[in-house]
């Protein structure tokens, strides 16, 4: 089988395609035939050495879709069953998605019903699960309002379509005026411009899912209704610390959560795919690559002006 192995931190050239034997299932680990996966910017950071906990050599990539090749001896899964895996050390503590077959702890494989292509299937797991969890943490009810700050990101796109399917009134933001209509076309009830860290609106919202992060935290919270929930998901600005932040002033009467603790709940996965299948939820795919072109895929995901949507790699 082909595996993309990183032996040392560096640029795209350290992504080396090697031939390895297909792994064999154990009592508790199932062999997954990986068919496709999404590529993320933070995986590029890992490749460059920005994740100190990741030790090389390593096959990186924290999510994958595919089918069961050889079930673990104690598994209830069946050969050929469609599965996905996310997080749980995948691609960080042990070898991840950038290969044709992977040995995965059985409890980290989730069987789901989805009839689309492998590339379509790969558009959902980590991105939609993150968005779904973030919306869950807002505790909103149908008819209430949600602001998705950073709506043109993959998770932002997923939050828009999921929130609409959950009966929420959705407003999404972009720092690029030409993408506001794209957010409305995706299903947002309104789209507003984010200019120099400030939203061009005076409206308040029952909940906020924030993909932008610490540099706009005060502005975001100024648009959160009293008693509302704010969920921090991403840090698009690359800044981690909240300088000169007054929690008494900014968090008074509001609730705050960060996502994620790394846990993946199968009941959330099943509920999420129920919405996906019932409402035919989709978000854009920017481009699909082959595994042999993994270096180009990682370069492409970092491009600022590429089309909105996820970057997918198929292994066949």
PDB file of C-alpha atoms in Angstrom:
ATOM      1  CA  UNK A   1       0.000   0.000   0.000  1.00  0.00           C
ATOM      2  CA  UNK A   2       0.993   3.667  -0.372  1.00  0.00           C
ATOM      3  CA  UNK A   3       1.672   5.768   2.715  1.00  0.00           C
ATOM      4  CA  UNK A   4       2.771   9.400   2.913  1.00  0.00           C
ATOM      5  CA  UNK A   5       5.443   9.433   5.618  1.00  0.00           C
ATOM      6  CA  UNK A   6       6.913  12.544   7.225  1.00  0.00           C
ATOM      7  CA  UNK A   7      10.357  11.720   8.661  1.00  0.00           C
ATOM      8  CA  UNK A   8      11.230  15.250   9.725  1.00  0.00           C
ATOM      9  CA  UNK A   9       9.563  18.647   9.876  1.00  0.00           C
ATOM     10  CA  UNK A  10       9.759  20.804   6.779  1.00  0.00           C
ATOM     11  CA  UNK A  11       8.127  21.971   3.576  1.00  0.00           C
ATOM     12  CA  UNK A  12       5.964  19.939   1.175  1.00  0.00           C
ATOM     13  CA  UNK A  13       9.034  18.020   0.028  1.00  0.00           C
ATOM     14  CA  UNK A  14       9.083  16.058   3.344  1.00  0.00           C
ATOM     15  CA  UNK A  15       5.821  14.326   2.332  1.00  0.00           C
ATOM     16  CA  UNK A  16       7.372  11.089   1.048  1.00  0.00           C
ATOM     17  CA  UNK A  17       5.244   8.383  -0.574  1.00  0.00           C
ATOM     18  CA  UNK A  18       6.468   4.960   0.550  1.00  0.00           C
ATOM     19  CA  UNK A  19       5.351   1.382   0.049  1.00  0.00           C
ATOM     20  CA  UNK A  20       4.308  -0.358   3.267  1.00  0.00           C
ATOM     21  CA  UNK A  21       2.623  -3.674   4.022  1.00  0.00           C
ATOM     22  CA  UNK A  22      -1.113  -3.550   4.672  1.00  0.00           C
ATOM     23  CA  UNK A  23      -1.587  -3.785   8.461  1.00  0.00           C
ATOM     24  CA  UNK A  24      -3.289  -6.729  10.157  1.00  0.00           C
ATOM     25  CA  UNK A  25      -6.197  -6.370  12.581  1.00  0.00           C
ATOM     26  CA  UNK A  26      -5.678  -7.039  16.284  1.00  0.00           C
ATOM     27  CA  UNK A  27      -8.067  -7.861  19.110  1.00  0.00           C
ATOM     28  CA  UNK A  28      -9.094  -4.204  19.432  1.00  0.00           C
ATOM     29  CA  UNK A  29      -7.857  -2.512  16.224  1.00  0.00           C
ATOM     30  CA  UNK A  30      -9.628  -2.670  12.866  1.00  0.00           C
ATOM     31  CA  UNK A  31      -7.989  -2.250   9.464  1.00  0.00           C
ATOM     32  CA  UNK A  32      -9.689   0.605   7.619  1.00  0.00           C
ATOM     33  CA  UNK A  33      -9.405   0.925   3.837  1.00  0.00           C
ATOM     34  CA  UNK A  34      -9.099   4.697   3.524  1.00  0.00           C
ATOM     35  CA  UNK A  35     -10.880   6.028   0.460  1.00  0.00           C
ATOM     36  CA  UNK A  36     -10.680   9.797   0.969  1.00  0.00           C
ATOM     37  CA  UNK A  37      -9.908  12.534   3.472  1.00  0.00           C
ATOM     38  CA  UNK A  38      -9.963  16.307   3.816  1.00  0.00           C
ATOM     39  CA  UNK A  39      -6.757  18.348   4.088  1.00  0.00           C
ATOM     40  CA  UNK A  40      -6.559  21.082   6.730  1.00  0.00           C
ATOM     41  CA  UNK A  41      -4.287  24.042   7.334  1.00  0.00           C
ATOM     42  CA  UNK A  42      -3.362  22.824  10.819  1.00  0.00           C
ATOM     43  CA  UNK A  43      -1.995  19.606   9.289  1.00  0.00           C
ATOM     44  CA  UNK A  44       0.394  21.770   7.295  1.00  0.00           C
ATOM     45  CA  UNK A  45       1.415  23.321  10.620  1.00  0.00           C
ATOM     46  CA  UNK A  46       2.043  19.819  12.001  1.00  0.00           C
ATOM     47  CA  UNK A  47       4.148  18.912   8.957  1.00  0.00           C
ATOM     48  CA  UNK A  48       6.197  22.063   9.514  1.00  0.00           C
ATOM     49  CA  UNK A  49       6.931  21.091  13.124  1.00  0.00           C
ATOM     50  CA  UNK A  50       4.335  23.299  14.792  1.00  0.00           C
ATOM     51  CA  UNK A  51       2.796  20.458  16.833  1.00  0.00           C
ATOM     52  CA  UNK A  52       5.444  19.498  19.425  1.00  0.00           C
ATOM     53  CA  UNK A  53       3.468  16.474  20.636  1.00  0.00           C
ATOM     54  CA  UNK A  54       3.665  14.843  17.185  1.00  0.00           C
ATOM     55  CA  UNK A  55       6.791  12.703  16.839  1.00  0.00           C
ATOM     56  CA  UNK A  56       8.227  11.823  13.441  1.00  0.00           C
ATOM     57  CA  UNK A  57       8.251   9.607  11.466  1.00  0.00           C
ATOM     58  CA  UNK A  58       4.477   9.905  11.194  1.00  0.00           C
ATOM     59  CA  UNK A  59       1.670   9.566   8.666  1.00  0.00           C
ATOM     60  CA  UNK A  60      -0.341  12.706   9.416  1.00  0.00           C
ATOM     61  CA  UNK A  61      -4.031  13.460   8.788  1.00  0.00           C
ATOM     62  CA  UNK A  62      -6.664  13.474  11.543  1.00  0.00           C
ATOM     63  CA  UNK A  63      -9.758  12.221   9.694  1.00  0.00           C
ATOM     64  CA  UNK A  64     -10.717   9.732   7.000  1.00  0.00           C
ATOM     65  CA  UNK A  65     -13.650   7.972   5.362  1.00  0.00           C
ATOM     66  CA  UNK A  66     -13.578   4.487   3.914  1.00  0.00           C
ATOM     67  CA  UNK A  67     -14.660   0.944   4.608  1.00  0.00           C
ATOM     68  CA  UNK A  68     -13.802  -1.870   6.962  1.00  0.00           C
ATOM     69  CA  UNK A  69     -11.122  -4.096   5.435  1.00  0.00           C
ATOM     70  CA  UNK A  70     -10.516  -6.444   8.385  1.00  0.00           C
ATOM     71  CA  UNK A  71     -12.522  -6.048  11.611  1.00  0.00           C
ATOM     72  CA  UNK A  72     -10.869  -6.354  15.006  1.00  0.00           C
ATOM     73  CA  UNK A  73     -11.471  -9.709  16.677  1.00  0.00           C
ATOM     74  CA  UNK A  74     -13.822  -8.111  19.209  1.00  0.00           C
ATOM     75  CA  UNK A  75     -15.492  -5.753  16.710  1.00  0.00           C
ATOM     76  CA  UNK A  76     -19.157  -5.610  15.772  1.00  0.00           C
ATOM     77  CA  UNK A  77     -18.194  -4.019  12.431  1.00  0.00           C
ATOM     78  CA  UNK A  78     -18.417  -6.006   9.204  1.00  0.00           C
ATOM     79  CA  UNK A  79     -16.055  -6.114   6.236  1.00  0.00           C
ATOM     80  CA  UNK A  80     -17.140  -3.577   3.621  1.00  0.00           C
ATOM     81  CA  UNK A  81     -19.098  -1.401   6.060  1.00  0.00           C
ATOM     82  CA  UNK A  82     -18.755   2.361   5.462  1.00  0.00           C
ATOM     83  CA  UNK A  83     -17.011   4.094   8.337  1.00  0.00           C
ATOM     84  CA  UNK A  84     -15.356   7.347   9.330  1.00  0.00           C
ATOM     85  CA  UNK A  85     -12.788   8.232  11.943  1.00  0.00           C
ATOM     86  CA  UNK A  86     -11.859  11.564  13.541  1.00  0.00           C
ATOM     87  CA  UNK A  87      -9.277  12.664  16.104  1.00  0.00           C
ATOM     88  CA  UNK A  88      -8.501  10.416  19.065  1.00  0.00           C
ATOM     89  CA  UNK A  89      -4.785  10.532  18.255  1.00  0.00           C
ATOM     90  CA  UNK A  90      -5.302   9.597  14.595  1.00  0.00           C
ATOM     91  CA  UNK A  91      -2.496  11.189  12.587  1.00  0.00           C
ATOM     92  CA  UNK A  92      -0.845  12.491  15.733  1.00  0.00           C
ATOM     93  CA  UNK A  93      -0.210   9.733  18.272  1.00  0.00           C
ATOM     94  CA  UNK A  94      -0.438   7.001  15.629  1.00  0.00           C
ATOM     95  CA  UNK A  95      -0.474   6.956  11.835  1.00  0.00           C
ATOM     96  CA  UNK A  96      -3.384   8.768  10.236  1.00  0.00           C
ATOM     97  CA  UNK A  97      -5.243   9.363   7.007  1.00  0.00           C
ATOM     98  CA  UNK A  98      -2.545   9.989   4.387  1.00  0.00           C
ATOM     99  CA  UNK A  99      -2.281   6.319   3.416  1.00  0.00           C
ATOM    100  CA  UNK A 100      -4.413   3.657   1.750  1.00  0.00           C
ATOM    101  CA  UNK A 101      -4.958   1.475   4.842  1.00  0.00           C
ATOM    102  CA  UNK A 102      -4.796   2.308   8.549  1.00  0.00           C
ATOM    103  CA  UNK A 103      -4.950   0.397  11.818  1.00  0.00           C
ATOM    104  CA  UNK A 104      -7.563   2.211  13.918  1.00  0.00           C
ATOM    105  CA  UNK A 105      -8.841   1.496  17.453  1.00  0.00           C
ATOM    106  CA  UNK A 106     -12.231  -0.052  16.930  1.00  0.00           C
ATOM    107  CA  UNK A 107     -14.022   2.393  19.234  1.00  0.00           C
ATOM    108  CA  UNK A 108     -12.839   5.276  17.041  1.00  0.00           C
ATOM    109  CA  UNK A 109     -14.605   3.981  13.938  1.00  0.00           C
ATOM    110  CA  UNK A 110     -18.167   5.155  13.337  1.00  0.00           C
ATOM    111  CA  UNK A 111     -20.431   3.332  10.892  1.00  0.00           C
ATOM    112  CA  UNK A 112     -22.807   5.705   9.083  1.00  0.00           C
ATOM    113  CA  UNK A 113     -25.323   5.592   6.263  1.00  0.00           C
ATOM    114  CA  UNK A 114     -24.292   7.794   3.359  1.00  0.00           C
ATOM    115  CA  UNK A 115     -24.773   6.936  -0.318  1.00  0.00           C
ATOM    116  CA  UNK A 116     -22.591   9.572  -1.998  1.00  0.00           C
ATOM    117  CA  UNK A 117     -19.139   9.233  -3.504  1.00  0.00           C
ATOM    118  CA  UNK A 118     -16.037   8.896  -1.334  1.00  0.00           C
ATOM    119  CA  UNK A 119     -15.014  12.476  -2.123  1.00  0.00           C
ATOM    120  CA  UNK A 120     -18.477  13.699  -1.079  1.00  0.00           C
ATOM    121  CA  UNK A 121     -18.360  11.597   2.101  1.00  0.00           C
ATOM    122  CA  UNK A 122     -14.938  13.054   2.992  1.00  0.00           C
ATOM    123  CA  UNK A 123     -16.422  16.555   3.014  1.00  0.00           C
ATOM    124  CA  UNK A 124     -18.282  15.860   6.268  1.00  0.00           C
ATOM    125  CA  UNK A 125     -16.521  14.195   9.223  1.00  0.00           C
ATOM    126  CA  UNK A 126     -14.270  16.633  11.084  1.00  0.00           C
ATOM    127  CA  UNK A 127     -15.629  19.858   9.583  1.00  0.00           C
ATOM    128  CA  UNK A 128     -19.305  19.081  10.116  1.00  0.00           C
ATOM    129  CA  UNK A 129     -18.728  17.442  13.504  1.00  0.00           C
ATOM    130  CA  UNK A 130     -16.888  20.522  14.770  1.00  0.00           C
ATOM    131  CA  UNK A 131     -19.671  22.795  13.523  1.00  0.00           C
ATOM    132  CA  UNK A 132     -22.375  20.514  14.918  1.00  0.00           C
ATOM    133  CA  UNK A 133     -20.734  20.403  18.338  1.00  0.00           C
ATOM    134  CA  UNK A 134     -20.273  24.167  18.381  1.00  0.00           C
ATOM    135  CA  UNK A 135     -23.964  24.703  17.613  1.00  0.00           C
ATOM    136  CA  UNK A 136     -24.925  22.141  20.272  1.00  0.00           C
ATOM    137  CA  UNK A 137     -22.926  24.094  22.840  1.00  0.00           C
ATOM    138  CA  UNK A 138     -24.979  27.243  22.140  1.00  0.00           C
ATOM    139  CA  UNK A 139     -28.128  25.452  23.428  1.00  0.00           C
ATOM    140  CA  UNK A 140     -30.258  27.320  20.887  1.00  0.00           C
ATOM    141  CA  UNK A 141     -33.820  26.350  20.060  1.00  0.00           C
ATOM    142  CA  UNK A 142     -35.551  26.544  16.654  1.00  0.00           C
ATOM    143  CA  UNK A 143     -36.372  30.130  15.760  1.00  0.00           C
ATOM    144  CA  UNK A 144     -33.492  31.636  17.732  1.00  0.00           C
ATOM    145  CA  UNK A 145     -30.664  33.530  16.049  1.00  0.00           C
ATOM    146  CA  UNK A 146     -27.084  32.366  15.454  1.00  0.00           C
ATOM    147  CA  UNK A 147     -24.112  34.397  14.232  1.00  0.00           C
ATOM    148  CA  UNK A 148     -21.391  32.422  12.438  1.00  0.00           C
ATOM    149  CA  UNK A 149     -18.296  34.602  12.509  1.00  0.00           C
ATOM    150  CA  UNK A 150     -15.929  33.386   9.791  1.00  0.00           C
ATOM    151  CA  UNK A 151     -18.661  31.871   7.650  1.00  0.00           C
ATOM    152  CA  UNK A 152     -16.509  31.271   4.577  1.00  0.00           C
ATOM    153  CA  UNK A 153     -14.294  28.704   6.349  1.00  0.00           C
ATOM    154  CA  UNK A 154     -15.127  25.018   5.990  1.00  0.00           C
ATOM    155  CA  UNK A 155     -16.489  24.830   9.542  1.00  0.00           C
ATOM    156  CA  UNK A 156     -18.305  28.122   8.971  1.00  0.00           C
ATOM    157  CA  UNK A 157     -19.967  26.735   5.828  1.00  0.00           C
ATOM    158  CA  UNK A 158     -20.978  23.597   7.727  1.00  0.00           C
ATOM    159  CA  UNK A 159     -22.351  25.656  10.627  1.00  0.00           C
ATOM    160  CA  UNK A 160     -24.547  27.649   8.230  1.00  0.00           C
ATOM    161  CA  UNK A 161     -26.183  24.632   6.586  1.00  0.00           C
ATOM    162  CA  UNK A 162     -26.499  22.627   9.817  1.00  0.00           C
ATOM    163  CA  UNK A 163     -27.973  25.547  11.764  1.00  0.00           C
ATOM    164  CA  UNK A 164     -30.573  26.139   9.059  1.00  0.00           C
ATOM    165  CA  UNK A 165     -31.485  22.441   9.135  1.00  0.00           C
ATOM    166  CA  UNK A 166     -31.860  22.760  12.928  1.00  0.00           C
ATOM    167  CA  UNK A 167     -34.375  25.596  12.496  1.00  0.00           C
ATOM    168  CA  UNK A 168     -32.185  28.564  13.459  1.00  0.00           C
ATOM    169  CA  UNK A 169     -32.054  32.047  11.955  1.00  0.00           C
ATOM    170  CA  UNK A 170     -28.499  32.303  10.656  1.00  0.00           C
ATOM    171  CA  UNK A 171     -26.268  35.301   9.968  1.00  0.00           C
ATOM    172  CA  UNK A 172     -22.758  34.647   8.643  1.00  0.00           C
ATOM    173  CA  UNK A 173     -19.789  36.958   8.219  1.00  0.00           C
ATOM    174  CA  UNK A 174     -16.913  37.406   5.797  1.00  0.00           C
ATOM    175  CA  UNK A 175     -13.974  39.796   5.552  1.00  0.00           C
ATOM    176  CA  UNK A 176     -14.353  39.729   1.758  1.00  0.00           C
ATOM    177  CA  UNK A 177     -17.362  41.595   0.298  1.00  0.00           C
ATOM    178  CA  UNK A 178     -17.505  39.396  -2.802  1.00  0.00           C
ATOM    179  CA  UNK A 179     -18.246  36.348  -0.632  1.00  0.00           C
ATOM    180  CA  UNK A 180     -21.288  37.722   1.179  1.00  0.00           C
ATOM    181  CA  UNK A 181     -23.652  36.582  -1.568  1.00  0.00           C
ATOM    182  CA  UNK A 182     -22.008  33.144  -1.513  1.00  0.00           C
ATOM    183  CA  UNK A 183     -23.013  32.807   2.142  1.00  0.00           C
ATOM    184  CA  UNK A 184     -26.601  33.724   1.309  1.00  0.00           C
ATOM    185  CA  UNK A 185     -26.570  31.241  -1.567  1.00  0.00           C
ATOM    186  CA  UNK A 186     -25.412  28.620   0.947  1.00  0.00           C
ATOM    187  CA  UNK A 187     -28.521  29.334   3.015  1.00  0.00           C
ATOM    188  CA  UNK A 188     -27.654  32.116   5.455  1.00  0.00           C
ATOM    189  CA  UNK A 189     -30.568  34.451   6.160  1.00  0.00           C
ATOM    190  CA  UNK A 190     -28.158  37.377   6.215  1.00  0.00           C
ATOM    191  CA  UNK A 191     -24.469  38.002   5.552  1.00  0.00           C
ATOM    192  CA  UNK A 192     -22.514  40.905   6.992  1.00  0.00           C
ATOM    193  CA  UNK A 193     -19.068  42.334   6.417  1.00  0.00           C
ATOM    194  CA  UNK A 194     -16.258  42.007   8.957  1.00  0.00           C
ATOM    195  CA  UNK A 195     -13.935  44.994   8.505  1.00  0.00           C
ATOM    196  CA  UNK A 196     -10.778  45.425  10.576  1.00  0.00           C
ATOM    197  CA  UNK A 197     -12.195  43.278  13.347  1.00  0.00           C
ATOM    198  CA  UNK A 198     -15.597  44.945  13.548  1.00  0.00           C
ATOM    199  CA  UNK A 199     -18.925  43.724  12.242  1.00  0.00           C
ATOM    200  CA  UNK A 200     -20.974  46.096  10.109  1.00  0.00           C
ATOM    201  CA  UNK A 201     -24.151  45.621  12.140  1.00  0.00           C
ATOM    202  CA  UNK A 202     -25.757  46.747  15.387  1.00  0.00           C
ATOM    203  CA  UNK A 203     -27.770  43.525  15.783  1.00  0.00           C
ATOM    204  CA  UNK A 204     -27.411  41.083  18.666  1.00  0.00           C
ATOM    205  CA  UNK A 205     -27.742  37.292  18.445  1.00  0.00           C
ATOM    206  CA  UNK A 206     -28.877  34.518  20.775  1.00  0.00           C
ATOM    207  CA  UNK A 207     -25.719  32.520  20.054  1.00  0.00           C
ATOM    208  CA  UNK A 208     -22.373  32.962  18.339  1.00  0.00           C
ATOM    209  CA  UNK A 209     -20.033  30.418  16.768  1.00  0.00           C
ATOM    210  CA  UNK A 210     -16.674  32.147  16.289  1.00  0.00           C
ATOM    211  CA  UNK A 211     -14.046  30.893  13.831  1.00  0.00           C
ATOM    212  CA  UNK A 212     -11.953  34.075  13.945  1.00  0.00           C
ATOM    213  CA  UNK A 213     -10.874  34.163  17.571  1.00  0.00           C
ATOM    214  CA  UNK A 214      -9.105  36.285  20.114  1.00  0.00           C
ATOM    215  CA  UNK A 215      -8.428  39.463  18.124  1.00  0.00           C
ATOM    216  CA  UNK A 216     -12.182  40.018  17.646  1.00  0.00           C
ATOM    217  CA  UNK A 217     -13.447  38.530  20.903  1.00  0.00           C
ATOM    218  CA  UNK A 218     -14.648  41.814  22.397  1.00  0.00           C
ATOM    219  CA  UNK A 219     -16.467  42.807  19.217  1.00  0.00           C
ATOM    220  CA  UNK A 220     -18.067  39.364  18.930  1.00  0.00           C
ATOM    221  CA  UNK A 221     -19.286  39.403  22.523  1.00  0.00           C
ATOM    222  CA  UNK A 222     -20.726  42.897  22.040  1.00  0.00           C
ATOM    223  CA  UNK A 223     -23.189  41.285  19.596  1.00  0.00           C
ATOM    224  CA  UNK A 224     -24.224  38.468  21.959  1.00  0.00           C
ATOM    225  CA  UNK A 225     -27.623  38.880  23.596  1.00  0.00           C
ATOM    226  CA  UNK A 226     -27.864  38.821  27.387  1.00  0.00           C
ATOM    227  CA  UNK A 227     -27.971  35.180  28.490  1.00  0.00           C
ATOM    228  CA  UNK A 228     -26.618  33.974  25.136  1.00  0.00           C
ATOM    229  CA  UNK A 229     -23.910  31.410  24.432  1.00  0.00           C
ATOM    230  CA  UNK A 230     -20.604  32.131  22.698  1.00  0.00           C
ATOM    231  CA  UNK A 231     -18.594  29.169  21.338  1.00  0.00           C
ATOM    232  CA  UNK A 232     -14.989  29.672  20.260  1.00  0.00           C
ATOM    233  CA  UNK A 233     -14.011  27.226  17.527  1.00  0.00           C
ATOM    234  CA  UNK A 234     -11.108  28.671  15.563  1.00  0.00           C
ATOM    235  CA  UNK A 235      -8.284  31.170  15.596  1.00  0.00           C
ATOM    236  CA  UNK A 236      -8.076  32.407  12.019  1.00  0.00           C
ATOM    237  CA  UNK A 237      -5.971  35.383  13.026  1.00  0.00           C
ATOM    238  CA  UNK A 238      -3.314  33.065  14.466  1.00  0.00           C
ATOM    239  CA  UNK A 239      -3.387  34.889  17.802  1.00  0.00           C
ATOM    240  CA  UNK A 240      -4.060  32.804  20.920  1.00  0.00           C
ATOM    241  CA  UNK A 241      -4.045  35.252  23.831  1.00  0.00           C
ATOM    242  CA  UNK A 242      -6.706  37.805  24.722  1.00  0.00           C
ATOM    243  CA  UNK A 243      -4.681  40.884  25.614  1.00  0.00           C
ATOM    244  CA  UNK A 244      -6.235  43.408  28.021  1.00  0.00           C
ATOM    245  CA  UNK A 245      -9.430  41.360  28.132  1.00  0.00           C
ATOM    246  CA  UNK A 246     -11.835  42.219  30.964  1.00  0.00           C
ATOM    247  CA  UNK A 247     -14.005  39.133  31.647  1.00  0.00           C
ATOM    248  CA  UNK A 248     -16.281  41.027  34.055  1.00  0.00           C
ATOM    249  CA  UNK A 249     -17.207  43.556  31.411  1.00  0.00           C
ATOM    250  CA  UNK A 250     -17.262  41.284  28.365  1.00  0.00           C
ATOM    251  CA  UNK A 251     -18.696  38.065  29.816  1.00  0.00           C
ATOM    252  CA  UNK A 252     -21.254  39.535  32.211  1.00  0.00           C
ATOM    253  CA  UNK A 253     -24.608  37.846  31.609  1.00  0.00           C
ATOM    254  CA  UNK A 254     -23.182  35.676  28.831  1.00  0.00           C
ATOM    255  CA  UNK A 255     -22.014  32.079  28.607  1.00  0.00           C
ATOM    256  CA  UNK A 256     -18.746  30.964  27.022  1.00  0.00           C
ATOM    257  CA  UNK A 257     -17.393  27.630  25.762  1.00  0.00           C
ATOM    258  CA  UNK A 258     -14.482  26.408  23.683  1.00  0.00           C
ATOM    259  CA  UNK A 259     -14.624  23.514  21.261  1.00  0.00           C
ATOM    260  CA  UNK A 260     -13.247  20.786  21.366  1.00  0.00           C
ATOM    261  CA  UNK A 261     -12.033  18.440  24.096  1.00  0.00           C
ATOM    262  CA  UNK A 262     -11.248  15.851  21.403  1.00  0.00           C
ATOM    263  CA  UNK A 263     -14.132  13.565  22.344  1.00  0.00           C
ATOM    264  CA  UNK A 264     -16.223  12.155  19.486  1.00  0.00           C
ATOM    265  CA  UNK A 265     -19.696  10.942  20.429  1.00  0.00           C
ATOM    266  CA  UNK A 266     -21.310   8.351  18.192  1.00  0.00           C
ATOM    267  CA  UNK A 267     -24.812   9.605  18.991  1.00  0.00           C
ATOM    268  CA  UNK A 268     -23.786  13.075  17.730  1.00  0.00           C
ATOM    269  CA  UNK A 269     -22.344  11.487  14.576  1.00  0.00           C
ATOM    270  CA  UNK A 270     -25.609   9.638  13.922  1.00  0.00           C
ATOM    271  CA  UNK A 271     -27.757  12.710  14.646  1.00  0.00           C
ATOM    272  CA  UNK A 272     -25.553  14.818  12.368  1.00  0.00           C
ATOM    273  CA  UNK A 273     -25.764  12.378   9.454  1.00  0.00           C
ATOM    274  CA  UNK A 274     -29.497  12.162  10.009  1.00  0.00           C
ATOM    275  CA  UNK A 275     -29.660  15.894   9.271  1.00  0.00           C
ATOM    276  CA  UNK A 276     -27.216  15.571   6.361  1.00  0.00           C
ATOM    277  CA  UNK A 277     -29.256  12.819   4.711  1.00  0.00           C
ATOM    278  CA  UNK A 278     -32.690  14.271   5.476  1.00  0.00           C
ATOM    279  CA  UNK A 279     -31.866  17.777   4.214  1.00  0.00           C
ATOM    280  CA  UNK A 280     -29.253  16.804   1.587  1.00  0.00           C
ATOM    281  CA  UNK A 281     -26.752  19.148   3.218  1.00  0.00           C
ATOM    282  CA  UNK A 282     -23.700  20.068   1.193  1.00  0.00           C
ATOM    283  CA  UNK A 283     -20.902  22.612   1.325  1.00  0.00           C
ATOM    284  CA  UNK A 284     -18.517  23.502  -1.505  1.00  0.00           C
ATOM    285  CA  UNK A 285     -15.476  21.434  -2.413  1.00  0.00           C
ATOM    286  CA  UNK A 286     -12.645  23.651  -3.594  1.00  0.00           C
ATOM    287  CA  UNK A 287     -10.626  20.909  -5.321  1.00  0.00           C
ATOM    288  CA  UNK A 288     -10.046  17.137  -5.287  1.00  0.00           C
ATOM    289  CA  UNK A 289      -6.538  15.648  -5.476  1.00  0.00           C
ATOM    290  CA  UNK A 290      -5.088  12.144  -5.714  1.00  0.00           C
ATOM    291  CA  UNK A 291      -2.863  10.750  -2.963  1.00  0.00           C
ATOM    292  CA  UNK A 292       0.136  10.941  -5.297  1.00  0.00           C
ATOM    293  CA  UNK A 293      -0.417  14.720  -5.401  1.00  0.00           C
ATOM    294  CA  UNK A 294      -0.421  15.232  -1.625  1.00  0.00           C
ATOM    295  CA  UNK A 295       2.302  17.900  -1.810  1.00  0.00           C
ATOM    296  CA  UNK A 296       0.205  19.956  -4.229  1.00  0.00           C
ATOM    297  CA  UNK A 297      -2.890  19.440  -2.046  1.00  0.00           C
ATOM    298  CA  UNK A 298      -1.147  20.831   1.025  1.00  0.00           C
ATOM    299  CA  UNK A 299       0.183  23.780  -0.964  1.00  0.00           C
ATOM    300  CA  UNK A 300      -3.291  24.449  -2.342  1.00  0.00           C
ATOM    301  CA  UNK A 301      -5.055  24.427   1.041  1.00  0.00           C
ATOM    302  CA  UNK A 302      -2.815  27.307   2.143  1.00  0.00           C
ATOM    303  CA  UNK A 303      -3.678  29.544  -0.821  1.00  0.00           C
ATOM    304  CA  UNK A 304      -5.558  32.654   0.277  1.00  0.00           C
ATOM    305  CA  UNK A 305      -7.443  33.281  -2.977  1.00  0.00           C
ATOM    306  CA  UNK A 306      -8.521  29.743  -3.814  1.00  0.00           C
ATOM    307  CA  UNK A 307     -12.255  29.053  -4.301  1.00  0.00           C
ATOM    308  CA  UNK A 308     -14.324  28.667  -1.150  1.00  0.00           C
ATOM    309  CA  UNK A 309     -14.625  25.043  -0.039  1.00  0.00           C
ATOM    310  CA  UNK A 310     -12.708  22.103   1.335  1.00  0.00           C
ATOM    311  CA  UNK A 311      -9.696  20.359  -0.178  1.00  0.00           C
ATOM    312  CA  UNK A 312     -10.230  16.602  -0.588  1.00  0.00           C
ATOM    313  CA  UNK A 313      -7.774  13.806  -1.375  1.00  0.00           C
ATOM    314  CA  UNK A 314      -8.822  10.394  -2.696  1.00  0.00           C
ATOM    315  CA  UNK A 315      -6.526   7.384  -2.304  1.00  0.00           C
ATOM    316  CA  UNK A 316      -7.415   5.299  -5.393  1.00  0.00           C
TER     317      UNK A 316
END
